[in-house]
PDB file of C-alpha atoms in Angstrom:
ATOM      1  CA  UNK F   1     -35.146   0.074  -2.829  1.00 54.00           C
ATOM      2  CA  UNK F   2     -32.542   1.759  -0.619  1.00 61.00           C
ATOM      3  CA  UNK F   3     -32.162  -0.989   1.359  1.00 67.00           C
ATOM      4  CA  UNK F   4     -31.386  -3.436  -1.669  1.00 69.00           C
ATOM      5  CA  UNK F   5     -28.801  -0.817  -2.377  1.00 71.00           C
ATOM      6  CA  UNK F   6     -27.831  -0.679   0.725  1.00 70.00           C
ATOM      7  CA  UNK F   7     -27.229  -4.357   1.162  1.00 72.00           C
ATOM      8  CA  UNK F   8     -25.292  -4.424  -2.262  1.00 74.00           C
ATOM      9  CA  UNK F   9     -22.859  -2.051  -1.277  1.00 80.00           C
ATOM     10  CA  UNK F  10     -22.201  -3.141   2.106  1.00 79.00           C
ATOM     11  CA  UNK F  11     -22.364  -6.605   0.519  1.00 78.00           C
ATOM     12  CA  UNK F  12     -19.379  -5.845  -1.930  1.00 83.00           C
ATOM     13  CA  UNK F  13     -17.518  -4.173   1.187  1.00 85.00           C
ATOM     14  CA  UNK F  14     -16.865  -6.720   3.280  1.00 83.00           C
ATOM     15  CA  UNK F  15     -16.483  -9.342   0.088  1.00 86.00           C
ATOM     16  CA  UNK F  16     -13.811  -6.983  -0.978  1.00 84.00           C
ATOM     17  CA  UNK F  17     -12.327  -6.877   2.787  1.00 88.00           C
ATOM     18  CA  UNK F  18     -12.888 -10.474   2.921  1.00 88.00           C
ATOM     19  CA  UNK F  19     -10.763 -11.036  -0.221  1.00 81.00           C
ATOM     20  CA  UNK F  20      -7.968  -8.718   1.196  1.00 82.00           C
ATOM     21  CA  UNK F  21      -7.052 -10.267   4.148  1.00 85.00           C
ATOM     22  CA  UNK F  22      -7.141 -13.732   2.054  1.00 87.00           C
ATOM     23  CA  UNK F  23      -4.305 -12.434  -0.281  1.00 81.00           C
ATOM     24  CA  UNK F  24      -2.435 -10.956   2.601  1.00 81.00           C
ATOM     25  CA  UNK F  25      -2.568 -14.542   4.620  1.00 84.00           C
ATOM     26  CA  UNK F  26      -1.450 -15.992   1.467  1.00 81.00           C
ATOM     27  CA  UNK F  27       1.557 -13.377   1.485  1.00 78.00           C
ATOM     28  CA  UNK F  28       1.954 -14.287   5.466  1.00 80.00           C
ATOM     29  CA  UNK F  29       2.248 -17.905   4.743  1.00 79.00           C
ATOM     30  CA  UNK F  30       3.398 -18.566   1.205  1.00 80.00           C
ATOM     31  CA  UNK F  31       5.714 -15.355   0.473  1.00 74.00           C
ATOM     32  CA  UNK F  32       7.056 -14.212   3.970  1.00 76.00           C
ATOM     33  CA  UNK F  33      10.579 -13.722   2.856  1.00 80.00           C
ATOM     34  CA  UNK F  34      11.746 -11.254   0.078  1.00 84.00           C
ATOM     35  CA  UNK F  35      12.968 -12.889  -3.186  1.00 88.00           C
ATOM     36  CA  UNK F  36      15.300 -11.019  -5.279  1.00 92.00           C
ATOM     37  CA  UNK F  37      15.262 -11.259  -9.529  1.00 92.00           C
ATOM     38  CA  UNK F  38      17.857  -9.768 -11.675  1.00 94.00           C
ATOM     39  CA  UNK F  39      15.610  -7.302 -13.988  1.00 93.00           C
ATOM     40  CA  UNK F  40      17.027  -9.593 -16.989  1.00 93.00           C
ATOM     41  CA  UNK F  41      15.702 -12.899 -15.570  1.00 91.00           C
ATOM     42  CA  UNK F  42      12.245 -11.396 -15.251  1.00 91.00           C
ATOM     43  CA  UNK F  43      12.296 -10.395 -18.867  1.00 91.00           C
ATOM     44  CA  UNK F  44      13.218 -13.970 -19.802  1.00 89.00           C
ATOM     45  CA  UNK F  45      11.005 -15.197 -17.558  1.00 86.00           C
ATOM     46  CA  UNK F  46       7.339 -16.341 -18.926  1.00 83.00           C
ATOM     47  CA  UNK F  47       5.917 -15.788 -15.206  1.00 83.00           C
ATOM     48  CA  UNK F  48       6.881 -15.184 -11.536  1.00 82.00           C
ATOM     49  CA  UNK F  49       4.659 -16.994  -8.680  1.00 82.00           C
ATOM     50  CA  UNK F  50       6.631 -14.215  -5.950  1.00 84.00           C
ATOM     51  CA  UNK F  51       4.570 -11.929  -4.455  1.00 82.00           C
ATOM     52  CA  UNK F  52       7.524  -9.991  -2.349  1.00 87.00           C
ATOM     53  CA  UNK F  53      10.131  -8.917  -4.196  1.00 89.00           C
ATOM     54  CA  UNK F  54      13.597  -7.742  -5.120  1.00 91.00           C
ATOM     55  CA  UNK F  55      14.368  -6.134  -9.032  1.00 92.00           C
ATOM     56  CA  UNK F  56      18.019  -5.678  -8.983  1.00 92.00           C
ATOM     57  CA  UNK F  57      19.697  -3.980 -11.503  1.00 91.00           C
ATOM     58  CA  UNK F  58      17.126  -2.006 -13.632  1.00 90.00           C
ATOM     59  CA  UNK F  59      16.492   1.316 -15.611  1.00 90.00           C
ATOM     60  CA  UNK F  60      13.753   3.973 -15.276  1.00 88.00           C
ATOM     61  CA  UNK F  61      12.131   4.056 -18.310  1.00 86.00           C
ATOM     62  CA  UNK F  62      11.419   7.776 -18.487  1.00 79.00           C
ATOM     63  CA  UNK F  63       9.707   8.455 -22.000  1.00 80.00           C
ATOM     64  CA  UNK F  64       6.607   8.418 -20.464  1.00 81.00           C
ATOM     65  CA  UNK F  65       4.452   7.189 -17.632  1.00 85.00           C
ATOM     66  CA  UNK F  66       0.841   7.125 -16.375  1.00 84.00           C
ATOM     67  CA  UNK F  67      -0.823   8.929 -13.531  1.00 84.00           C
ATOM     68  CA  UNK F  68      -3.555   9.190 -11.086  1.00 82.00           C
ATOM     69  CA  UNK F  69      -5.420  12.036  -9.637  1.00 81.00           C
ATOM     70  CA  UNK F  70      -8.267  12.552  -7.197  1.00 80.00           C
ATOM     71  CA  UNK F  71      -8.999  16.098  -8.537  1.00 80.00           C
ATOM     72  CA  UNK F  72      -6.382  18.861 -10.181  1.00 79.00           C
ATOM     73  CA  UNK F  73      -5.204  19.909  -7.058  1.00 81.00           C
ATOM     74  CA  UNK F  74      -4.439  16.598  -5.186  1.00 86.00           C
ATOM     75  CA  UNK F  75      -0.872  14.495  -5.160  1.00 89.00           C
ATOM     76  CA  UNK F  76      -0.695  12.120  -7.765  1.00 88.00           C
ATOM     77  CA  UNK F  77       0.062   8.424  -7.911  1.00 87.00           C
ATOM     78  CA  UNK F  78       2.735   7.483 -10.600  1.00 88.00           C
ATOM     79  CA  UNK F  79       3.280   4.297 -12.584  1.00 89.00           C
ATOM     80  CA  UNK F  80       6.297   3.853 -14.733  1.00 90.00           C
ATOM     81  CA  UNK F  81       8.104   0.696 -16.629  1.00 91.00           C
ATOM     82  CA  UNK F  82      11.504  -0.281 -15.183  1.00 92.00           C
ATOM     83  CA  UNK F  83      13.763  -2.454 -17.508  1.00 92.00           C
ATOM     84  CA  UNK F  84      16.872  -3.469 -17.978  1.00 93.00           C
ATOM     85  CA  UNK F  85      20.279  -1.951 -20.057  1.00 92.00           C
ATOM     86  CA  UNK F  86      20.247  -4.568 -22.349  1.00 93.00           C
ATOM     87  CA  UNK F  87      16.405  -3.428 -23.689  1.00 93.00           C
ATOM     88  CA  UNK F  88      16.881   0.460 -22.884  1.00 90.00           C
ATOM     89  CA  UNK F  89      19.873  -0.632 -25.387  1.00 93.00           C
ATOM     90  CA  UNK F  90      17.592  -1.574 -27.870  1.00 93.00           C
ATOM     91  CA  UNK F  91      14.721   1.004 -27.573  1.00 91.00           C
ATOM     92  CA  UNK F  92      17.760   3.698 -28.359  1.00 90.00           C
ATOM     93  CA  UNK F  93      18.455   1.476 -31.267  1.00 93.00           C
ATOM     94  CA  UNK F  94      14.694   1.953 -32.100  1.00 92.00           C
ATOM     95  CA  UNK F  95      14.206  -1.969 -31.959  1.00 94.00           C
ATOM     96  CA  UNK F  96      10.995  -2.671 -30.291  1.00 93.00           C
ATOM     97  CA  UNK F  97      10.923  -3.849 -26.266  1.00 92.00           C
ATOM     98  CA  UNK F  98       8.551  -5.684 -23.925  1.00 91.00           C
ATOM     99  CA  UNK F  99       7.821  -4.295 -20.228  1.00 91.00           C
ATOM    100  CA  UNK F 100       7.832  -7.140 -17.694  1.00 92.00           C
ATOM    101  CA  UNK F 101       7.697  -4.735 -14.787  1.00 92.00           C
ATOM    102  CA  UNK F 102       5.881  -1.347 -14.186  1.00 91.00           C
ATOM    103  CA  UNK F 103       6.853   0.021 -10.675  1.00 91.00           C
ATOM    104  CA  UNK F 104       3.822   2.758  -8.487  1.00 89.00           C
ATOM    105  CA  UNK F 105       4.345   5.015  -6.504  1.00 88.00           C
ATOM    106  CA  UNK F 106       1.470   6.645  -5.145  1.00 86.00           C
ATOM    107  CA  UNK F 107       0.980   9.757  -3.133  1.00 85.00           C
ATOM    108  CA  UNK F 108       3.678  12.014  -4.870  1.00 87.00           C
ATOM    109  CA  UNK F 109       4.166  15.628  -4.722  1.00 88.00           C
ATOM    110  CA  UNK F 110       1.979  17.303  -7.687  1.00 88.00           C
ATOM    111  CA  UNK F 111       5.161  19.516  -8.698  1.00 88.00           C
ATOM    112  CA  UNK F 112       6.596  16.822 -10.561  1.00 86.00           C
ATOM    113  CA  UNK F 113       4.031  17.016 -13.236  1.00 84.00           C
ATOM    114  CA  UNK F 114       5.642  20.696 -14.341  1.00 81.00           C
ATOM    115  CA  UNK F 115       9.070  19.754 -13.137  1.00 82.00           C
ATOM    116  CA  UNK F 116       9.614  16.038 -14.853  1.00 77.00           C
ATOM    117  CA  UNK F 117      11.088  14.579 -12.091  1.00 82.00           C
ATOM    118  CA  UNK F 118       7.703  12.275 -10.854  1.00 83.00           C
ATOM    119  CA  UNK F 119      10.088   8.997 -11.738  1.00 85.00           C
ATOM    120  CA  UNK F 120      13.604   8.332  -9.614  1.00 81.00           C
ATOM    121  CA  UNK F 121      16.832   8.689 -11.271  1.00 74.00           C
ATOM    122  CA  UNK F 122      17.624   5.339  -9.409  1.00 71.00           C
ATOM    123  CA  UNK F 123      15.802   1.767 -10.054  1.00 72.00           C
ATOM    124  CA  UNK F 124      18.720  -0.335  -9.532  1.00 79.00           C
ATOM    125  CA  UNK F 125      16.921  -1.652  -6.572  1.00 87.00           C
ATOM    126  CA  UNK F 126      13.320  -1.886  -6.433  1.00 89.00           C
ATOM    127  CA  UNK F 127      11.406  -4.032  -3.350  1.00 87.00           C
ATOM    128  CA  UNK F 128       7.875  -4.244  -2.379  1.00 87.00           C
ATOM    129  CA  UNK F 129       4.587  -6.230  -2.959  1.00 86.00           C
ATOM    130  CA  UNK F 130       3.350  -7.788  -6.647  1.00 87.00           C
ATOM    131  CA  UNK F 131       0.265  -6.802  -7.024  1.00 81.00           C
ATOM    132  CA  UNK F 132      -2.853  -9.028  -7.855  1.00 71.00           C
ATOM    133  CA  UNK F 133      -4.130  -8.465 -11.207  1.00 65.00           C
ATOM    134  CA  UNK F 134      -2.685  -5.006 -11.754  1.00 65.00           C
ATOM    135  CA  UNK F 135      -4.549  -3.894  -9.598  1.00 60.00           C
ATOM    136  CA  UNK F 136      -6.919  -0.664 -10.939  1.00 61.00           C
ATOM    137  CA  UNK F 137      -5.037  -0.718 -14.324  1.00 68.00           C
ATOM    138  CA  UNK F 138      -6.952  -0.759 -17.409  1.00 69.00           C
ATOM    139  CA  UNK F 139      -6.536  -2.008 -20.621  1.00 67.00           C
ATOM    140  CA  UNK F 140      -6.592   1.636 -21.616  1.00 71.00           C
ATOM    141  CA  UNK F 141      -3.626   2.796 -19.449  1.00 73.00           C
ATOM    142  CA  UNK F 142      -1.707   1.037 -21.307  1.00 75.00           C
ATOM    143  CA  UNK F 143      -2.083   3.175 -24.310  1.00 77.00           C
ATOM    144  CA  UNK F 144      -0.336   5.943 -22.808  1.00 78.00           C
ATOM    145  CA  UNK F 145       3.075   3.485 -22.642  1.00 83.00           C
ATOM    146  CA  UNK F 146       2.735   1.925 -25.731  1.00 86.00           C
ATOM    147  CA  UNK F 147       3.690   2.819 -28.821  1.00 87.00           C
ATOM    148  CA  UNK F 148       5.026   0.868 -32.317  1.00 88.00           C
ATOM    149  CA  UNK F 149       8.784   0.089 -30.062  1.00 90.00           C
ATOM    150  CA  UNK F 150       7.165  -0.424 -26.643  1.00 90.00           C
ATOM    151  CA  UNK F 151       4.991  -3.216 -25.568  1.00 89.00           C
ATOM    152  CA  UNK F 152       3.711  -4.450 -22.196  1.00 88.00           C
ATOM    153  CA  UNK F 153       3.880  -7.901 -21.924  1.00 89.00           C
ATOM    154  CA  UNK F 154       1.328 -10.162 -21.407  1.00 86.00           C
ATOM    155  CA  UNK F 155       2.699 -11.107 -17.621  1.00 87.00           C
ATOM    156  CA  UNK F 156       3.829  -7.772 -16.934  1.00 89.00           C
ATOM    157  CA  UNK F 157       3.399  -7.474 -13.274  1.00 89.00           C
ATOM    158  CA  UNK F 158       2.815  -3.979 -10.596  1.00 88.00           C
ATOM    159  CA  UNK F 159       4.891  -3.617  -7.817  1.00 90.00           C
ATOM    160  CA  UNK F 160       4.465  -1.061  -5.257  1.00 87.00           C
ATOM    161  CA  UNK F 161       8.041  -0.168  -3.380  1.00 84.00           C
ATOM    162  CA  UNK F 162       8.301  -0.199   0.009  1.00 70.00           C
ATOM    163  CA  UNK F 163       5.126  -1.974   0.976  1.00 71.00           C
ATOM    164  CA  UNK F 164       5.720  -4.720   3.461  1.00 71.00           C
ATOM    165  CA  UNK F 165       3.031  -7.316   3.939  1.00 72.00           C
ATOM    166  CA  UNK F 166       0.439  -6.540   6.703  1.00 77.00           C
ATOM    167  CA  UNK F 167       0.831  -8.633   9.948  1.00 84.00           C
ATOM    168  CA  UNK F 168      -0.976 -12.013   9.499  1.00 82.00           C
ATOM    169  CA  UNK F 169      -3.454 -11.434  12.539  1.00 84.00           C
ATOM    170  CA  UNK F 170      -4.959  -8.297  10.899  1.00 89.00           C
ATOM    171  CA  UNK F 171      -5.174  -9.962   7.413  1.00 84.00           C
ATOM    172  CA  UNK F 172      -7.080 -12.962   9.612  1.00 90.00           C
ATOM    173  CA  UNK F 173      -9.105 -10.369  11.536  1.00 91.00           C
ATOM    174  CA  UNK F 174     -10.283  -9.038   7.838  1.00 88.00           C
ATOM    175  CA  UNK F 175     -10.687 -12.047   6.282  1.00 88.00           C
ATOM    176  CA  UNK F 176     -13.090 -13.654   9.522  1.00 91.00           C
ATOM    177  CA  UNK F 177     -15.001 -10.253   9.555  1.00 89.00           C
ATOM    178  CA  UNK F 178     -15.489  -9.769   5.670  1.00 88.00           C
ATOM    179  CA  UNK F 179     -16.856 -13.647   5.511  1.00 88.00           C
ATOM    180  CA  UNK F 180     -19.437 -13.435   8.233  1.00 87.00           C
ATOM    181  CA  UNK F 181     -20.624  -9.765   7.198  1.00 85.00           C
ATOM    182  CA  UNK F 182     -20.611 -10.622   3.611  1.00 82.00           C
ATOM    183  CA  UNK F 183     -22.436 -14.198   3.889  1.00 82.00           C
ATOM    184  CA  UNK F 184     -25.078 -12.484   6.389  1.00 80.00           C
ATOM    185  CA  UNK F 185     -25.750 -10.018   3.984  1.00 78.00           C
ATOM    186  CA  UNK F 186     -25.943 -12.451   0.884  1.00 74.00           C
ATOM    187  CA  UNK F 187     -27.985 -14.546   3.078  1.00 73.00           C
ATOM    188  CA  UNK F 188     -30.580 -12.342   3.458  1.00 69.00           C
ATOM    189  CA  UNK F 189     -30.879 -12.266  -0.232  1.00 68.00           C
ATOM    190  CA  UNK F 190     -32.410 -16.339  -0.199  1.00 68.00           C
ATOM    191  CA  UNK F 191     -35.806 -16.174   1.317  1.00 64.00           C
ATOM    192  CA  UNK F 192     -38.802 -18.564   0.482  1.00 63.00           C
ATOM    193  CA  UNK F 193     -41.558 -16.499  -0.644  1.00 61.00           C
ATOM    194  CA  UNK F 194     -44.712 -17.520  -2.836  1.00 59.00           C
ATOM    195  CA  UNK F 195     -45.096 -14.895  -5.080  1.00 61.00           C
ATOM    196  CA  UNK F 196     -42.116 -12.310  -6.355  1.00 61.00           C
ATOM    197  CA  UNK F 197     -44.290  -8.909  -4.139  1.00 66.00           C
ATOM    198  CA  UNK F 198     -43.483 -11.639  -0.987  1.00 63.00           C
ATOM    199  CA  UNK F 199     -39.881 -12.212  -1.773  1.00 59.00           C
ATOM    200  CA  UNK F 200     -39.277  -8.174  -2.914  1.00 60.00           C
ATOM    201  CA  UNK F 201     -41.119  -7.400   0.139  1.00 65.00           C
ATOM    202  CA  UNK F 202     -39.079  -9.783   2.378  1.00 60.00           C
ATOM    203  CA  UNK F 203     -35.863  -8.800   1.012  1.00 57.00           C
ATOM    204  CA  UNK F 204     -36.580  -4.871   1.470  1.00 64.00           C
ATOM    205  CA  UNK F 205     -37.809  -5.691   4.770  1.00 64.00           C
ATOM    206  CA  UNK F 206     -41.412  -4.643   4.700  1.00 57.00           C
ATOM    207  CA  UNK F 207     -43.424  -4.694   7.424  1.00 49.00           C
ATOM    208  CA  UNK F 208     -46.475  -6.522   6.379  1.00 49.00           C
ATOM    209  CA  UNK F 209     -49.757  -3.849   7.189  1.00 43.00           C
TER     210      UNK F 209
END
């Protein structure tokens, strides 16, 4: 049984690494140059394609924000909505907004917790990576931002400042490494056997007695 488990985690390892370094040769080859959006395009915008980025000209929205902790002692990673003057306008006004961005920041100092001061003063300029899928954000996150005025859009996207993609030979290197790994391992899953105690047997790698 342990090495079935054994297999499935490694398995989901290198499928994971595998699926890494194909994003980041996607970046390498598709998004190599930073593209910069007005905050107020975005919001107008149904969806972006971009994967490396420029906001210009946004707002921190600073009403609330989620975090992410390790333990109660560790740094915390923050994610907060940026937007633009025309909807902070409007959320003062108490007419409801959409989010089209949410901006992370991850490894910040725990302080800022007790101290309110986890999000920048500044947004007007925001760069970094999109990220795929929101990443680890759940469905339930969202709670914490929303509220009867505040709504996440549908094609809200995560981008994390500051990250720059990863040179295209590593995300290659991850990619090659995460296939072969990953398809040896799932290959060793598909073994002819003519009875189910043969196949469990073959797959746990019993030595026949």
């Amino acid at each position: 049984m342990n090495t079935i488990l054994n297999k499935v985690i490694f398995g989901c390892f290198f499928i994971f690494l595998s699926w890494k370094g194909f994003d980041g040769l996607i970046i390498n080859v598709f998004y190599n140059t930073t593209e910069t959006f007005d905050i107020r395009q975005l919001e107008q915008t149904d969806k972006i394609d971009a994967r490396n980025i420029e906001v210009v000209n946004g707002m921190s929205y600073k009403e609330d924000f989620i975090y992410y902790q390790s333990d109660r002692s560790s740094r915390v990673d923050i994610v907060y909505p940026v937007l633009s003057y025309e909807q902070a306008k409007k959320y003062y006004n108490s007419e409801p907004i959409n989010i089209k961005v949410l901006v992370r920041l991850n490894n910040q100092p725990r302080s800022c917790l007790e101290t309110g001061i986890c999000i920048p003063g500044d947004s007007t300029s925001v760069s970094g990576l999109v990220k795929v899928e929101l990443e680890n954000l759940r469905s339930s996150d969202f709670k914490t931002l929303e509220s009867e005025l505040v709504k996440l859009d549908e094609n809200v996207i995560l981008l994390e400042p500051n990250e720059e993609p990863i040179t295209w030979y590593w995300n290659l290197a991850m990619f090659v490494v995460g296939m072969v790994f990953g398809f040896t391992i799932l290959k060793s899953f598909f073994r002819r056997a003519a009875s189910f105690e043969e196949y469990w047997n073959k797959v746990t790698e019993k030595e026949e007695s």
